[in-house]
Coordinates of N, CA, C and O in Angstrom, one line a residue:
M1 N 0.8 -1.2 0.0 CA 0.0 0.0 0.0 C 0.9 1.2 0.0 O 1.8 1.4 0.8
N2 N 0.6 2.1 -0.9 CA 1.4 3.4 -1.0 C 0.7 4.6 -0.4 O 0.6 5.6 -1.0
E3 N 0.1 4.4 0.8 CA -0.7 5.5 1.4 C 0.3 6.3 2.3 O 1.1 5.8 3.0
Q4 N 0.1 7.6 2.2 CA 0.8 8.5 3.1 C 0.2 8.5 4.5 O -1.1 8.5 4.6
V5 N 1.0 8.3 5.5 CA 0.4 8.4 6.9 C 1.0 9.6 7.5 O 2.2 9.8 7.6
T6 N 0.0 10.5 7.9 CA 0.4 11.7 8.6 C 0.5 11.4 10.1 O 0.0 10.4 10.6
E7 N 1.2 12.3 10.8 CA 1.4 12.1 12.2 C 0.1 11.9 13.0 O -0.8 12.7 12.9
G8 N -0.1 10.8 13.7 CA -1.2 10.6 14.5 C -2.4 10.0 13.8 O -3.5 9.8 14.3
S9 N -2.2 9.6 12.5 CA -3.3 8.9 11.8 C -2.8 7.7 11.1 O -1.6 7.6 10.8
A10 N -3.7 6.7 11.0 CA -3.3 5.5 10.3 C -4.1 5.5 9.0 O -5.2 6.1 8.8
P11 N -3.6 4.7 8.0 CA -4.4 4.6 6.7 C -5.7 3.9 7.0 O -5.8 3.0 7.8
S12 N -6.7 4.4 6.2 CA -8.0 3.8 6.4 C -8.1 2.4 5.8 O -7.5 2.2 4.7
T13 N -8.7 1.5 6.5 CA -8.9 0.2 5.9 C -10.3 0.0 5.3 O -10.7 -1.1 4.9
H14 N -11.1 1.0 5.4 CA -12.5 1.0 4.8 C -12.5 1.4 3.4 O -11.8 2.3 3.0
D15 N -13.3 0.7 2.6 CA -13.5 1.0 1.2 C -14.2 2.3 1.0 O -15.3 2.5 1.5
A16 N -13.6 3.3 0.4 CA -14.2 4.6 0.2 C -14.6 4.7 -1.3 O -15.0 5.8 -1.7
G17 N -14.6 3.7 -2.1 CA -15.0 3.8 -3.5 C -15.0 2.4 -4.1 O -14.9 1.4 -3.4
P18 N -15.1 2.4 -5.4 CA -15.1 1.1 -6.1 C -13.8 0.3 -6.0 O -12.7 0.9 -5.8
R19 N -13.9 -1.0 -6.1 CA -12.7 -1.8 -6.1 C -11.8 -1.4 -7.3 O -12.3 -0.8 -8.3
P20 N -10.5 -1.8 -7.3 CA -9.7 -1.3 -8.4 C -10.2 -1.7 -9.8 O -10.1 -0.9 -10.8
A21 N -10.7 -3.0 -10.0 CA -11.1 -3.4 -11.3 C -12.3 -2.5 -11.7 O -12.5 -2.1 -12.9
A22 N -13.2 -2.3 -10.8 CA -14.4 -1.5 -11.1 C -14.0 0.0 -11.4 O -14.5 0.6 -12.4
A23 N -13.0 0.5 -10.7 CA -12.6 1.9 -10.9 C -11.9 2.0 -12.3 O -12.1 3.0 -13.0
A24 N -11.2 0.9 -12.7 CA -10.5 0.9 -14.0 C -11.6 0.9 -15.1 O -11.5 1.5 -16.1
A25 N -12.6 0.0 -14.9 CA -13.7 -0.1 -15.9 C -14.5 1.2 -16.0 O -14.8 1.7 -17.1
I26 N -14.7 1.9 -14.9 CA -15.4 3.2 -14.9 C -14.6 4.2 -15.6 O -15.1 5.0 -16.5
G27 N -13.3 4.2 -15.3 CA -12.4 5.1 -16.0 C -12.3 4.9 -17.5 O -12.4 5.9 -18.3
A28 N -12.3 3.7 -17.9 CA -12.3 3.3 -19.4 C -13.6 3.8 -20.0 O -13.6 4.3 -21.1
G29 N -14.7 3.6 -19.3 CA -16.0 4.0 -19.8 C -16.1 5.5 -20.0 O -16.6 6.0 -21.0
L30 N -15.6 6.2 -19.0 CA -15.6 7.7 -19.0 C -14.7 8.2 -20.2 O -15.1 9.1 -20.9
L31 N -13.5 7.6 -20.4 CA -12.7 8.0 -21.5 C -13.4 7.7 -22.8 O -13.3 8.5 -23.8
A32 N -14.1 6.6 -22.9 CA -14.8 6.2 -24.2 C -15.9 7.3 -24.5 O -16.0 7.7 -25.6
I33 N -16.6 7.6 -23.4 CA -17.6 8.6 -23.6 C -17.0 10.0 -24.0 O -17.5 10.7 -24.8
A34 N -15.9 10.3 -23.3 CA -15.2 11.6 -23.7 C -14.8 11.6 -25.1 O -15.0 12.7 -25.8
I35 N -14.3 10.5 -25.6 CA -13.8 10.5 -27.0 C -15.1 10.6 -27.9 O -15.0 11.3 -28.9
A36 N -16.1 9.9 -27.6 CA -17.3 10.0 -28.4 C -17.9 11.4 -28.5 O -18.3 11.9 -29.5
V37 N -18.0 12.0 -27.3 CA -18.5 13.4 -27.3 C -17.6 14.4 -28.1 O -18.1 15.2 -28.8
W38 N -16.3 14.2 -27.9 CA -15.4 15.1 -28.7 C -15.5 14.9 -30.2 O -15.6 15.8 -30.9
I39 N -15.6 13.6 -30.6 CA -15.8 13.3 -32.1 C -17.1 13.9 -32.6 O -17.2 14.5 -33.6
D40 N -18.1 13.7 -31.8 CA -19.5 14.2 -32.1 C -19.5 15.8 -32.2 O -20.1 16.3 -33.1
S41 N -18.7 16.4 -31.3 CA -18.7 17.9 -31.3 C -18.0 18.5 -32.5 O -18.2 19.6 -32.9
T42 N -17.1 17.7 -33.1 CA -16.4 18.2 -34.3 C -17.3 18.3 -35.5 O -17.0 19.1 -36.5
G43 N -18.5 17.7 -35.5 CA -19.4 17.8 -36.6 C -20.4 19.0 -36.5 O -21.2 19.2 -37.4
L44 N -20.3 19.7 -35.4 CA -21.1 20.9 -35.2 C -20.6 22.0 -36.0 O -19.4 22.1 -36.3
P45 N -21.5 23.0 -36.4 CA -21.1 24.1 -37.2 C -20.0 25.0 -36.6 O -20.1 25.1 -35.3
A46 N -19.2 25.5 -37.4 CA -18.1 26.4 -36.8 C -18.8 27.7 -36.4 O -19.8 28.2 -37.0
P47 N -18.2 28.4 -35.4 CA -18.8 29.7 -35.0 C -18.6 30.8 -36.1 O -17.5 30.8 -36.7
T48 N -19.6 31.6 -36.2 CA -19.4 32.7 -37.1 C -18.8 33.9 -36.4 O -18.0 34.6 -37.0
A49 N -19.0 34.0 -35.1 CA -18.4 35.0 -34.3 C -18.5 34.5 -32.8 O -19.5 34.1 -32.4
G50 N -17.4 34.6 -32.1 CA -17.4 34.3 -30.7 C -17.4 32.8 -30.5 O -16.7 32.0 -31.3
V51 N -18.1 32.3 -29.5 CA -18.1 30.9 -29.1 C -19.2 30.2 -29.9 O -20.3 30.7 -30.0
G52 N -18.9 29.1 -30.4 CA -19.8 28.3 -31.2 C -20.4 27.2 -30.4 O -20.1 26.9 -29.3
P53 N -21.3 26.4 -31.1 CA -22.0 25.3 -30.4 C -21.1 24.1 -30.0 O -21.5 23.3 -29.2
G54 N -19.9 24.1 -30.6 CA -19.0 22.9 -30.3 C -18.2 23.1 -29.1 O -17.5 22.1 -28.6
V55 N -18.2 24.3 -28.5 CA -17.3 24.5 -27.3 C -17.8 23.8 -26.1 O -17.0 23.1 -25.4
A56 N -19.1 23.8 -25.8 CA -19.6 23.2 -24.5 C -19.3 21.6 -24.6 O -18.8 21.1 -23.6
P57 N -19.7 20.9 -25.7 CA -19.4 19.5 -25.7 C -17.9 19.2 -25.6 O -17.5 18.2 -24.9
K58 N -17.1 20.0 -26.1 CA -15.6 19.8 -26.0 C -15.2 20.0 -24.5 O -14.3 19.2 -24.0
L59 N -15.7 21.0 -23.8 CA -15.4 21.2 -22.4 C -15.9 20.0 -21.6 O -15.2 19.5 -20.7
V60 N -17.1 19.5 -21.9 CA -17.6 18.3 -21.2 C -16.7 17.1 -21.5 O -16.4 16.3 -20.5
S61 N -16.3 16.9 -22.7 CA -15.4 15.8 -23.0 C -14.1 15.9 -22.3 O -13.5 14.9 -21.8
V62 N -13.5 17.1 -22.2 CA -12.3 17.3 -21.4 C -12.5 16.9 -19.9 O -11.7 16.2 -19.3
F63 N -13.6 17.4 -19.4 CA -14.0 17.1 -18.0 C -14.1 15.5 -17.8 O -13.6 15.0 -16.8
L64 N -14.8 14.9 -18.7 CA -15.0 13.4 -18.6 C -13.7 12.7 -18.7 O -13.5 11.7 -18.1
A65 N -12.8 13.2 -19.6 CA -11.5 12.5 -19.8 C -10.7 12.7 -18.5 O -10.0 11.7 -18.1
G66 N -10.8 13.9 -17.9 CA -10.1 14.1 -16.6 C -10.6 13.1 -15.5 O -9.8 12.5 -14.7
L67 N -11.9 12.9 -15.5 CA -12.5 12.0 -14.5 C -12.1 10.5 -14.8 O -11.8 9.8 -13.9
G68 N -12.0 10.2 -16.1 CA -11.6 8.9 -16.5 C -10.2 8.6 -16.1 O -9.8 7.5 -15.6
I69 N -9.3 9.6 -16.3 CA -7.9 9.5 -15.9 C -7.8 9.4 -14.4 O -7.0 8.5 -13.9
A70 N -8.5 10.2 -13.7 CA -8.5 10.1 -12.2 C -8.9 8.7 -11.7 O -8.3 8.2 -10.8
H71 N -10.0 8.1 -12.3 CA -10.4 6.8 -12.0 C -9.3 5.8 -12.3 O -9.0 4.8 -11.5
G72 N -8.6 5.9 -13.4 CA -7.5 5.0 -13.7 C -6.4 5.1 -12.7 O -5.8 4.1 -12.3
V73 N -6.0 6.4 -12.3 CA -5.0 6.5 -11.3 C -5.4 5.9 -10.0 O -4.6 5.3 -9.3
T74 N -6.6 6.1 -9.6 CA -7.1 5.5 -8.3 C -7.1 4.0 -8.4 O -6.7 3.4 -7.4
A75 N -7.5 3.5 -9.5 CA -7.4 2.0 -9.7 C -6.0 1.5 -9.6 O -5.7 0.5 -8.9
W76 N -5.0 2.2 -10.2 CA -3.6 1.8 -10.2 C -3.1 1.9 -8.8 O -2.4 1.0 -8.3
R77 N -3.4 3.0 -8.1 CA -2.9 3.1 -6.7 C -3.5 2.1 -5.7 O -2.8 1.8 -4.7
S78 N -4.7 1.7 -5.9 CA -5.3 0.9 -4.9 C -5.3 -0.6 -5.2 O -5.8 -1.4 -4.5
R79 N -4.5 -1.0 -6.3 CA -4.4 -2.4 -6.6 C -3.7 -3.1 -5.5 O -2.7 -2.6 -4.9
G80 N -4.1 -4.3 -5.1 CA -3.5 -5.1 -4.1 C -3.8 -4.7 -2.7 O -3.4 -5.3 -1.7
A81 N -4.6 -3.6 -2.5 CA -5.0 -3.2 -1.1 C -6.1 -4.1 -0.6 O -7.0 -4.5 -1.3
R82 N -6.0 -4.4 0.6 CA -7.1 -5.2 1.3 C -7.9 -4.3 2.1 O -7.5 -3.7 3.1
L83 N -9.1 -4.1 1.6 CA -10.1 -3.1 2.2 C -11.3 -3.9 2.8 O -11.7 -4.9 2.2
Q84 N -11.8 -3.3 3.9 CA -13.0 -3.9 4.4 C -14.2 -3.2 3.8 O -14.1 -2.0 3.4
A85 N -15.3 -3.9 3.7 CA -16.5 -3.3 3.1 C -17.0 -2.2 4.0 O -17.1 -2.4 5.2
D86 N -17.4 -1.1 3.4 CA -18.0 0.0 4.2 C -19.5 -0.2 4.2 O -20.1 -0.4 3.1
R87 N -20.2 -0.1 5.3 CA -21.6 -0.3 5.4 C -22.4 0.9 4.9 O -23.6 0.8 4.6
G88 N -21.8 2.1 4.8 CA -22.5 3.2 4.3 C -23.2 4.0 5.4 O -23.4 3.5 6.5
N89 N -23.7 5.1 5.0 CA -24.5 5.9 6.0 C -25.9 6.0 5.4 O -26.2 6.9 4.6
H90 N -26.8 5.2 5.9 CA -28.1 5.1 5.4 C -28.9 6.3 5.7 O -29.8 6.7 4.9
R91 N -28.7 6.9 6.9 CA -29.4 8.1 7.2 C -29.1 9.3 6.3 O -30.0 10.0 5.8
S92 N -27.9 9.5 6.0 CA -27.5 10.5 5.0 C -28.1 10.2 3.6 O -28.5 11.1 2.9
L93 N -28.0 9.0 3.2 CA -28.6 8.6 1.9 C -30.1 8.9 1.9 O -30.6 9.4 0.9
A94 N -30.8 8.6 3.0 CA -32.2 8.9 3.0 C -32.5 10.4 2.9 O -33.4 10.8 2.2
W95 N -31.7 11.2 3.5 CA -31.8 12.7 3.4 C -31.6 13.2 2.0 O -32.4 14.0 1.5
V96 N -30.6 12.7 1.3 CA -30.3 13.1 0.0 C -31.4 12.6 -1.0 O -31.8 13.3 -1.9
M97 N -31.9 11.4 -0.8 CA -32.9 10.9 -1.6 C -34.2 11.6 -1.4 O -35.0 11.9 -2.3
S98 N -34.5 12.0 -0.1 CA -35.7 12.8 0.1 C -35.6 14.2 -0.5 O -36.6 14.8 -0.9
A99 N -34.4 14.7 -0.6 CA -34.1 16.0 -1.2 C -34.5 15.9 -2.7 O -35.2 16.8 -3.2
L100 N -34.1 14.8 -3.4 CA -34.4 14.7 -4.8 C -35.9 14.4 -5.0 O -36.5 15.0 -5.9
I101 N -36.5 13.6 -4.2 CA -37.9 13.3 -4.3 C -38.7 14.5 -4.0 O -39.7 14.8 -4.7
G102 N -38.3 15.3 -3.0 CA -39.0 16.5 -2.6 C -38.9 17.6 -3.7 O -39.9 18.3 -4.0
L103 N -37.8 17.7 -4.4 CA -37.7 18.6 -5.5 C -38.7 18.3 -6.6 O -39.4 19.1 -7.1
I104 N -38.8 17.0 -6.9 CA -39.7 16.6 -8.0 C -41.1 16.8 -7.5 O -42.0 17.3 -8.3
A105 N -41.4 16.5 -6.2 CA -42.8 16.7 -5.7 C -43.2 18.1 -5.7 O -44.3 18.5 -6.1
V106 N -42.3 19.0 -5.2 CA -42.7 20.4 -5.1 C -42.9 21.0 -6.5 O -43.9 21.7 -6.7
M107 N -42.1 20.6 -7.5 CA -42.3 21.2 -8.8 C -43.6 20.5 -9.5 O -44.3 21.2 -10.2
Q108 N -43.9 19.3 -9.1 CA -45.0 18.6 -9.7 C -46.4 19.2 -9.2 O -47.3 19.3 -10.0
V109 N -46.4 19.7 -7.9 CA -47.6 20.3 -7.4 C -47.7 21.8 -7.6 O -48.6 22.4 -7.2
G110 N -46.7 22.3 -8.4 CA -46.8 23.7 -8.7 C -46.1 24.7 -7.7 O -46.3 25.9 -7.8
G111 N -45.2 24.1 -6.9 CA -44.5 25.0 -6.0 C -43.4 25.8 -6.6 O -42.9 26.8 -6.0
G112 N -42.9 25.4 -7.8 CA -41.9 26.2 -8.5 C -40.5 25.7 -8.2 O -40.2 24.9 -7.3
F113 N -39.6 26.3 -9.1 CA -38.2 25.9 -9.0 C -37.6 26.4 -7.7 O -36.8 25.6 -7.1
V114 N -37.8 27.6 -7.3 CA -37.1 28.2 -6.2 C -37.4 27.4 -4.9 O -36.5 27.0 -4.2
L115 N -38.6 27.1 -4.6 CA -39.0 26.3 -3.4 C -38.4 24.9 -3.5 O -37.9 24.3 -2.5
G116 N -38.6 24.3 -4.7 CA -38.1 22.9 -4.8 C -36.5 22.8 -4.7 O -36.0 21.9 -4.0
A117 N -35.8 23.7 -5.3 CA -34.4 23.7 -5.3 C -33.9 24.1 -3.9 O -32.9 23.6 -3.4
A118 N -34.7 25.0 -3.2 CA -34.3 25.3 -1.8 C -34.4 24.1 -0.9 O -33.5 23.8 -0.1
W119 N -35.5 23.3 -1.1 CA -35.6 22.1 -0.3 C -34.5 21.1 -0.7 O -33.9 20.5 0.2
L120 N -34.1 21.1 -1.9 CA -33.0 20.2 -2.4 C -31.7 20.6 -1.6 O -31.0 19.8 -1.1
F121 N -31.4 21.9 -1.6 CA -30.3 22.4 -0.9 C -30.3 22.1 0.6 O -29.3 21.6 1.2
I122 N -31.4 22.4 1.3 CA -31.5 22.2 2.7 C -31.4 20.7 3.1 O -30.6 20.4 4.0
A123 N -32.1 19.8 2.4 CA -32.1 18.4 2.8 C -30.8 17.8 2.4 O -30.3 16.9 3.1
T124 N -30.1 18.2 1.3 CA -28.8 17.7 1.0 C -27.8 18.1 2.0 O -26.9 17.3 2.4
A125 N -27.9 19.4 2.4 CA -27.0 19.9 3.5 C -27.2 19.1 4.7 O -26.2 18.7 5.4
R126 N -28.4 18.8 5.1 CA -28.7 18.0 6.3 C -28.1 16.6 6.1 O -27.5 16.0 7.0
G127 N -28.2 16.0 4.9 CA -27.6 14.7 4.7 C -26.1 14.7 4.8 O -25.5 13.6 5.2
F128 N -25.5 15.8 4.6 CA -24.0 15.9 4.7 C -23.6 16.4 6.1 O -22.5 16.8 6.4
G129 N -24.6 16.4 7.1 CA -24.3 16.7 8.5 C -24.6 18.1 9.0 O -24.4 18.4 10.1
E130 N -25.1 19.0 8.1 CA -25.4 20.4 8.5 C -26.8 20.3 9.2 O -27.8 19.8 8.6
A131 N -26.9 20.9 10.4 CA -28.2 21.0 11.0 C -29.1 21.9 10.3 O -28.6 22.9 9.7
I132 N -30.4 21.7 10.3 CA -31.4 22.6 9.6 C -31.6 23.8 10.5 O -32.1 23.7 11.6
R133 N -31.1 24.9 10.0 CA -31.2 26.2 10.8 C -31.7 27.2 9.8 O -31.8 27.0 8.6
V134 N -32.0 28.4 10.3 CA -32.4 29.5 9.5 C -31.4 29.8 8.4 O -31.8 30.1 7.3
R135 N -30.1 29.7 8.7 CA -29.1 29.9 7.8 C -29.2 29.0 6.6 O -29.0 29.5 5.4
S136 N -29.4 27.8 6.8 CA -29.6 26.8 5.7 C -30.8 27.2 4.8 O -30.7 27.1 3.6
V137 N -31.9 27.6 5.4 CA -33.1 27.9 4.7 C -32.8 29.2 3.9 O -33.2 29.2 2.7
V138 N -32.2 30.2 4.5 CA -32.0 31.5 3.8 C -31.0 31.2 2.6 O -31.2 31.7 1.5
L139 N -29.9 30.5 2.9 CA -29.0 30.2 1.8 C -29.6 29.4 0.7 O -29.4 29.7 -0.5
G140 N -30.4 28.4 1.0 CA -31.1 27.6 0.0 C -32.0 28.4 -0.9 O -32.0 28.3 -2.1
I141 N -32.8 29.3 -0.3 CA -33.7 30.2 -1.0 C -32.9 31.2 -1.9 O -33.2 31.4 -3.0
A142 N -31.9 31.8 -1.3 CA -31.1 32.8 -2.0 C -30.4 32.2 -3.2 O -30.5 32.7 -4.3
L143 N -29.8 31.0 -3.0 CA -29.1 30.4 -4.1 C -30.0 29.9 -5.2 O -29.8 30.1 -6.4
S144 N -31.2 29.4 -4.8 CA -32.2 29.0 -5.8 C -32.7 30.1 -6.5 O -33.0 30.0 -7.8
L145 N -32.9 31.2 -5.9 CA -33.4 32.4 -6.6 C -32.4 33.0 -7.5 O -32.8 33.3 -8.7
V146 N -31.2 33.0 -7.2 CA -30.1 33.5 -8.1 C -30.0 32.6 -9.3 O -29.9 33.1 -10.4
I147 N -30.1 31.3 -9.1 CA -30.0 30.3 -10.2 C -31.3 30.5 -11.1 O -31.1 30.5 -12.3
Y148 N -32.4 30.7 -10.5 CA -33.7 30.9 -11.3 C -33.6 32.1 -12.1 O -33.9 32.1 -13.3
L149 N -33.1 33.2 -11.5 CA -33.0 34.5 -12.2 C -32.0 34.4 -13.4 O -32.2 34.9 -14.5
F150 N -30.9 33.7 -13.1 CA -29.8 33.6 -14.1 C -30.4 32.8 -15.3 O -30.2 33.2 -16.5
F151 N -31.0 31.7 -15.0 CA -31.5 30.9 -16.2 C -32.7 31.5 -16.9 O -32.7 31.4 -18.1
T152 N -33.6 32.2 -16.2 CA -34.7 32.7 -16.8 C -34.5 34.1 -17.5 O -35.0 34.4 -18.5
Q153 N -33.7 34.9 -16.8 CA -33.4 36.3 -17.3 C -32.2 36.4 -18.2 O -32.3 36.9 -19.3
A154 N -31.1 35.8 -17.7 CA -29.9 36.0 -18.5 C -29.8 35.0 -19.7 O -29.4 35.4 -20.8
L155 N -30.3 33.8 -19.5 CA -30.2 32.8 -20.5 C -31.5 32.6 -21.3 O -31.6 31.8 -22.3
S156 N -32.6 33.2 -20.8 CA -33.9 33.1 -21.4 C -34.4 31.7 -21.5 O -35.0 31.3 -22.5
L157 N -34.1 30.9 -20.5 CA -34.6 29.5 -20.5 C -35.8 29.5 -19.5 O -36.0 30.3 -18.6
T158 N -36.7 28.5 -19.7 CA -37.9 28.4 -18.9 C -37.6 27.4 -17.8 O -37.2 26.3 -18.1
L159 N -37.9 27.8 -16.6 CA -37.9 26.9 -15.4 C -39.3 26.9 -14.8 O -40.0 27.9 -15.0
P160 N -39.7 25.8 -14.1 CA -41.0 25.8 -13.5 C -41.2 27.0 -12.5 O -40.4 27.2 -11.7
S161 N -42.3 27.7 -12.7 CA -42.5 28.8 -11.8 C -43.7 28.5 -10.9 O -44.6 27.9 -11.3
G162 N -43.5 28.9 -9.7 CA -44.6 28.8 -8.7 C -45.0 30.1 -8.1 O -44.7 31.2 -8.7
P163 N -45.7 30.2 -7.0 CA -46.1 31.4 -6.5 C -45.0 32.4 -6.1 O -45.1 33.6 -6.4
L164 N -43.9 31.9 -5.6 CA -42.8 32.8 -5.3 C -42.2 33.4 -6.5 O -41.9 34.7 -6.5
E165 N -42.0 32.7 -7.6 CA -41.4 33.2 -8.8 C -42.4 34.2 -9.4 O -41.9 35.3 -9.9
R166 N -43.7 33.9 -9.4 CA -44.6 34.9 -10.0 C -44.7 36.1 -9.2 O -44.9 37.2 -9.7
L167 N -44.5 36.0 -7.9 CA -44.6 37.2 -7.0 C -43.3 38.1 -7.3 O -43.5 39.3 -7.4
L168 N -42.2 37.5 -7.5 CA -40.9 38.3 -7.6 C -40.7 38.7 -9.0 O -40.2 39.8 -9.3
V169 N -41.0 37.9 -10.0 CA -40.6 38.2 -11.4 C -41.9 38.6 -12.2 O -41.8 39.5 -13.1
G170 N -43.0 38.1 -11.9 CA -44.2 38.5 -12.6 C -44.7 37.6 -13.6 O -44.4 36.6 -14.0

């Protein structure tokens, strides 16, 4: 094992990710997708001025290639390590899943993007150990509102609007 041990800590024996073979397979899959996206983006029309439609897919393919390489490095470094299975944190998983389901439910009943995304932020933060406080609620609503305004006003995209969005934007 080539793990760095800092003073007062021992290397973890718990599995924090996929086994080396799975990490290598995921990395290879990500690299294949990155190559496919890059090749596909070369067929898009060239820009007449400024940034063209092929830039975003190329950036995504570079990001995917980076993730693929990172998975390959992780697989290489963790080969031969004997790790114990991690049981996971089911309470945190339940909070994050309720965040996603809540987002869908709020938007489905007409609550709008801001309230749904605020719930997503609050419940996900709770799943990662943050207590639900006024700060989390205010941050969730503020970030959701900024995202809503950016997408609807700056990018002219449509997001589900509810009573809060209609009150603020019209």
